[in-house]
CSV table of C-alpha atoms in Angstrom, one decimal:
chain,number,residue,atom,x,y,z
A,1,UNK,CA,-11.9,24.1,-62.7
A,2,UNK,CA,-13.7,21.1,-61.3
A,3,UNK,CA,-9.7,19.5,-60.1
A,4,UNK,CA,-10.1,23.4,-58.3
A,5,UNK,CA,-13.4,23.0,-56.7
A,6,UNK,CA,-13.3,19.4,-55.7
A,7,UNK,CA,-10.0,20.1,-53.5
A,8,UNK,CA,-11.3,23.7,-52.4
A,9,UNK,CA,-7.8,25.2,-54.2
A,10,UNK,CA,-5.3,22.7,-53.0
A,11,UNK,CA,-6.2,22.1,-49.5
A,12,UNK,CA,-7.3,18.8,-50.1
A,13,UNK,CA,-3.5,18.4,-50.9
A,14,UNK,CA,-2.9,19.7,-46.9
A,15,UNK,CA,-1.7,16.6,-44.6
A,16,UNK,CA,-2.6,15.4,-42.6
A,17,UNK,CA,-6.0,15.4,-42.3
A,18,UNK,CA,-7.1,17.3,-45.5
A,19,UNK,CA,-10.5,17.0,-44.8
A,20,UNK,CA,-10.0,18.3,-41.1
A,21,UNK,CA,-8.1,21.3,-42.7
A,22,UNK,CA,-11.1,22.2,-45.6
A,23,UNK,CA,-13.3,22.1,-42.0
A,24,UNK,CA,-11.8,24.1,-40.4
A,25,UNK,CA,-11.1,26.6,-43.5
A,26,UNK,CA,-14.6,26.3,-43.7
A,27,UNK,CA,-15.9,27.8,-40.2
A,28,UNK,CA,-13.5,30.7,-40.9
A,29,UNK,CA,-15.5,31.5,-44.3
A,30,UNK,CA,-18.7,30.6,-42.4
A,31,UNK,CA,-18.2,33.2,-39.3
A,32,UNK,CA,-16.6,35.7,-42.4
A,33,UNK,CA,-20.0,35.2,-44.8
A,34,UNK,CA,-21.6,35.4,-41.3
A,35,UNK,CA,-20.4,38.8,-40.7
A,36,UNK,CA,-21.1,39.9,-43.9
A,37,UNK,CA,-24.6,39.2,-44.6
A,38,UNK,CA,-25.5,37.3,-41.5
A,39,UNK,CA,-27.7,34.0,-41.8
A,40,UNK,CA,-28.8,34.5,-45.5
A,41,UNK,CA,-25.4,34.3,-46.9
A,42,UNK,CA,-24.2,31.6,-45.1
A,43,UNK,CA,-27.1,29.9,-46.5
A,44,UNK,CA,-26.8,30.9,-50.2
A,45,UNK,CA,-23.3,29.6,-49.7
A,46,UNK,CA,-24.1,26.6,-48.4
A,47,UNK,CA,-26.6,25.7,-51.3
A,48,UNK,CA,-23.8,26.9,-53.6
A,49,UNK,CA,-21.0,24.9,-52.1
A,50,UNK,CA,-23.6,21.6,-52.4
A,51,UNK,CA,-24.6,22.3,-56.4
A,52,UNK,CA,-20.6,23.3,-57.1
A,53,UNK,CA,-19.9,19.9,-55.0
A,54,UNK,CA,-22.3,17.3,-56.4
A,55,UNK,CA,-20.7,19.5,-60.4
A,56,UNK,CA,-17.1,19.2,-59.8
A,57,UNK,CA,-17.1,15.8,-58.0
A,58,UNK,CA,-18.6,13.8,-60.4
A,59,UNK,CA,-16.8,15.9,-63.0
A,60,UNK,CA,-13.3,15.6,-61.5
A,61,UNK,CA,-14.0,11.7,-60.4
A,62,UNK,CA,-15.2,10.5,-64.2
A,63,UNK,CA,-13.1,7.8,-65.2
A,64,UNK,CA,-11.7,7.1,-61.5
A,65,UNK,CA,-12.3,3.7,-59.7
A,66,UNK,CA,-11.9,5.5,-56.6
A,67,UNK,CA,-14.1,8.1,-56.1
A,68,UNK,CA,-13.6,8.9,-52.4
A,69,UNK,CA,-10.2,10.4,-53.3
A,70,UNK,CA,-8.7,12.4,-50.0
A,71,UNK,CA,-8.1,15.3,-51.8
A,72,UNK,CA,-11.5,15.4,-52.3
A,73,UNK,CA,-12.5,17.9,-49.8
A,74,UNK,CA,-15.5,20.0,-51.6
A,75,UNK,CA,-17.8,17.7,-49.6
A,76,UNK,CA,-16.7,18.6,-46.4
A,77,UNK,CA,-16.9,22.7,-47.1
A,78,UNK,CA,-20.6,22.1,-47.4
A,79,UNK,CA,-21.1,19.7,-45.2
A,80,UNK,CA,-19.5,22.3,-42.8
A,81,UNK,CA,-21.3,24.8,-43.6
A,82,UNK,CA,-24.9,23.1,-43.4
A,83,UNK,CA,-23.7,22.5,-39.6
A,84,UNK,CA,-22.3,26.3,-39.6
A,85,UNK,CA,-25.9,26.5,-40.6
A,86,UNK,CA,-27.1,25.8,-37.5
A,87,UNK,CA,-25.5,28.6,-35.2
A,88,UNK,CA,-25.5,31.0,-37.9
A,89,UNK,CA,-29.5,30.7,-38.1
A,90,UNK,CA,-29.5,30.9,-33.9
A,91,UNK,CA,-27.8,34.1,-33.7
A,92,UNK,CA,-30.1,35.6,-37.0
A,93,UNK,CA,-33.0,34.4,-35.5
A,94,UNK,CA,-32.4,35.8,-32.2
A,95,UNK,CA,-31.8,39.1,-33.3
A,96,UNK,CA,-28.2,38.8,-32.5
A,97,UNK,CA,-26.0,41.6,-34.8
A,98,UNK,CA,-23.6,40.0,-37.1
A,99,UNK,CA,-20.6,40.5,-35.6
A,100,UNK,CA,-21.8,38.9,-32.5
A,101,UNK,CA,-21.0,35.0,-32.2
A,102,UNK,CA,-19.7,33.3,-29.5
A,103,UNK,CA,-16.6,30.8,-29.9
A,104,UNK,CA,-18.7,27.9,-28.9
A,105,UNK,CA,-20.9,29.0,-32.1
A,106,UNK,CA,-18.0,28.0,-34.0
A,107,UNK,CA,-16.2,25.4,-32.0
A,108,UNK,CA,-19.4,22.9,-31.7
A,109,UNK,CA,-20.4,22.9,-35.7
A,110,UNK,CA,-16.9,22.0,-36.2
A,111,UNK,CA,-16.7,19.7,-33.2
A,112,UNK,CA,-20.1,17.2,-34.0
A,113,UNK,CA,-19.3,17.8,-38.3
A,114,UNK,CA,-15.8,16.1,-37.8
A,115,UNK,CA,-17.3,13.6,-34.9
A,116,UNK,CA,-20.6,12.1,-37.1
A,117,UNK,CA,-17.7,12.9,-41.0
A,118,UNK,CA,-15.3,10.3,-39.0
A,119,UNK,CA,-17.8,8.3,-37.2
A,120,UNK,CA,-20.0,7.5,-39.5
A,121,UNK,CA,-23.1,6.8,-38.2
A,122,UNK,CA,-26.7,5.4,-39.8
A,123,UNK,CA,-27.1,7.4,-42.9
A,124,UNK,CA,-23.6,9.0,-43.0
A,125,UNK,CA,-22.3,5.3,-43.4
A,126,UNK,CA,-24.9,4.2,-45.8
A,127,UNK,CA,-24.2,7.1,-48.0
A,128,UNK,CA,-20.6,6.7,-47.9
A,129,UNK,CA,-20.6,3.0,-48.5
A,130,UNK,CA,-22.0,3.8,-52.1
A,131,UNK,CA,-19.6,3.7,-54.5
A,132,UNK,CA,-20.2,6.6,-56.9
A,133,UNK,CA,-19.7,10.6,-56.7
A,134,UNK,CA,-22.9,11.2,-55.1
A,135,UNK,CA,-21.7,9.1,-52.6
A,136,UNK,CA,-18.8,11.2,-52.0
A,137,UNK,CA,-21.1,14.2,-51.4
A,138,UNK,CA,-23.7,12.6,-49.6
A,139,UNK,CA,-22.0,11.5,-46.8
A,140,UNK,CA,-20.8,15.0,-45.9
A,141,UNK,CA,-24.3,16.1,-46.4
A,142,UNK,CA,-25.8,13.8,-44.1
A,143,UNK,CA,-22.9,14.2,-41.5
A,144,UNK,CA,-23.6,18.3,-41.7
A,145,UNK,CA,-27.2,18.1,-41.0
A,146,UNK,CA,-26.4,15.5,-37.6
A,147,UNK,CA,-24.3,18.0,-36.5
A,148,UNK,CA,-26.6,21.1,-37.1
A,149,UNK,CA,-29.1,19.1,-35.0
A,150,UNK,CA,-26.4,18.4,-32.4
A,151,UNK,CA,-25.5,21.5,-32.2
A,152,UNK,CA,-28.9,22.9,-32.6
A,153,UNK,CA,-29.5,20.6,-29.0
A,154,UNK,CA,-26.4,21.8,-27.8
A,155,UNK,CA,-27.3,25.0,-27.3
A,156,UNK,CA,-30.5,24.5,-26.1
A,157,UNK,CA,-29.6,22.4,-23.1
A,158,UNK,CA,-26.3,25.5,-22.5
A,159,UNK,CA,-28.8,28.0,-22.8
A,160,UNK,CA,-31.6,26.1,-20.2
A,161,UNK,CA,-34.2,25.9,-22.7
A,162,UNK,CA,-33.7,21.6,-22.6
């Protein structure tokens, strides 16, 4: 069950790009748990996604000398979904009904999480120089919650309020 997890059923097998594929697999469960059950369950999910990730990861890595495998794509799905966070919490907190979001309130999580997961930046690269399994899911972690603030600013400067 962990191999299942940590490459979110085979797409971590996808090429190119399996990481870019769990992404964007990943903002079509967001806007879906979105729709469902608004905010709240994209959040549970996203808390879920990060305890199943840190579990099957180290799990599924033991033994490995490479722990950043690319098939490893469980850290992407909730990095992905902590920067899905971000519009999903806009629209809840605005009083927006669930079946309302815009495309740019999927494009831009998607957008800035694959820009700072490629990048790199400050703590996303210091996390994913490590060389462990919590370094595999820290990175992604790190990367989510730059682009939730990105796209948190994002909107603020579309919408006039920056």
């Amino acid at each position: 069950m962990d191999r299942a997890i940590a490459t979110l059923f085979g797409i971590g097998h996808l090429r190119p790009a399996p990481g870019s594929w769990a992404s964007a697999v990943t903002i079509g469960l967001g806007y879906a748990l979105h729709r469902l059950g608004h905010f709240p369950l994209v959040a549970a999910a996203t808390l879920a996604a990060i305890a199943l990730g840190f579990w099957s990861v180290r799990r599924f890595t033991a033994g490995m000398a490479d722990k950043d495998r690319s098939e490893i794509v469980i850290d992407e799905v909730a990095g992905q979904l902590i920067a899905f966070c971000a519009a999903s919490a806009g629209f809840w907190f605005a009083g927006l009904p669930a079946s309302v979001i815009p495309w740019p309130g999927l494009v831009a999580p998607f957008l800035f999480f694959r820009l700072f997961d490629i990048w790199k930046p400050w703590l996303v690269g210091r996390a994913d120089a490590r060389a462990d399994a919590d370094g595999v899911m820290l990175d992604d972690l790190w990367a989510g919650l730059f682009a939730a603030l990105a796209t948190i600013v994002a909107a603020g400067i579309s919408h006039g309020l920056m």
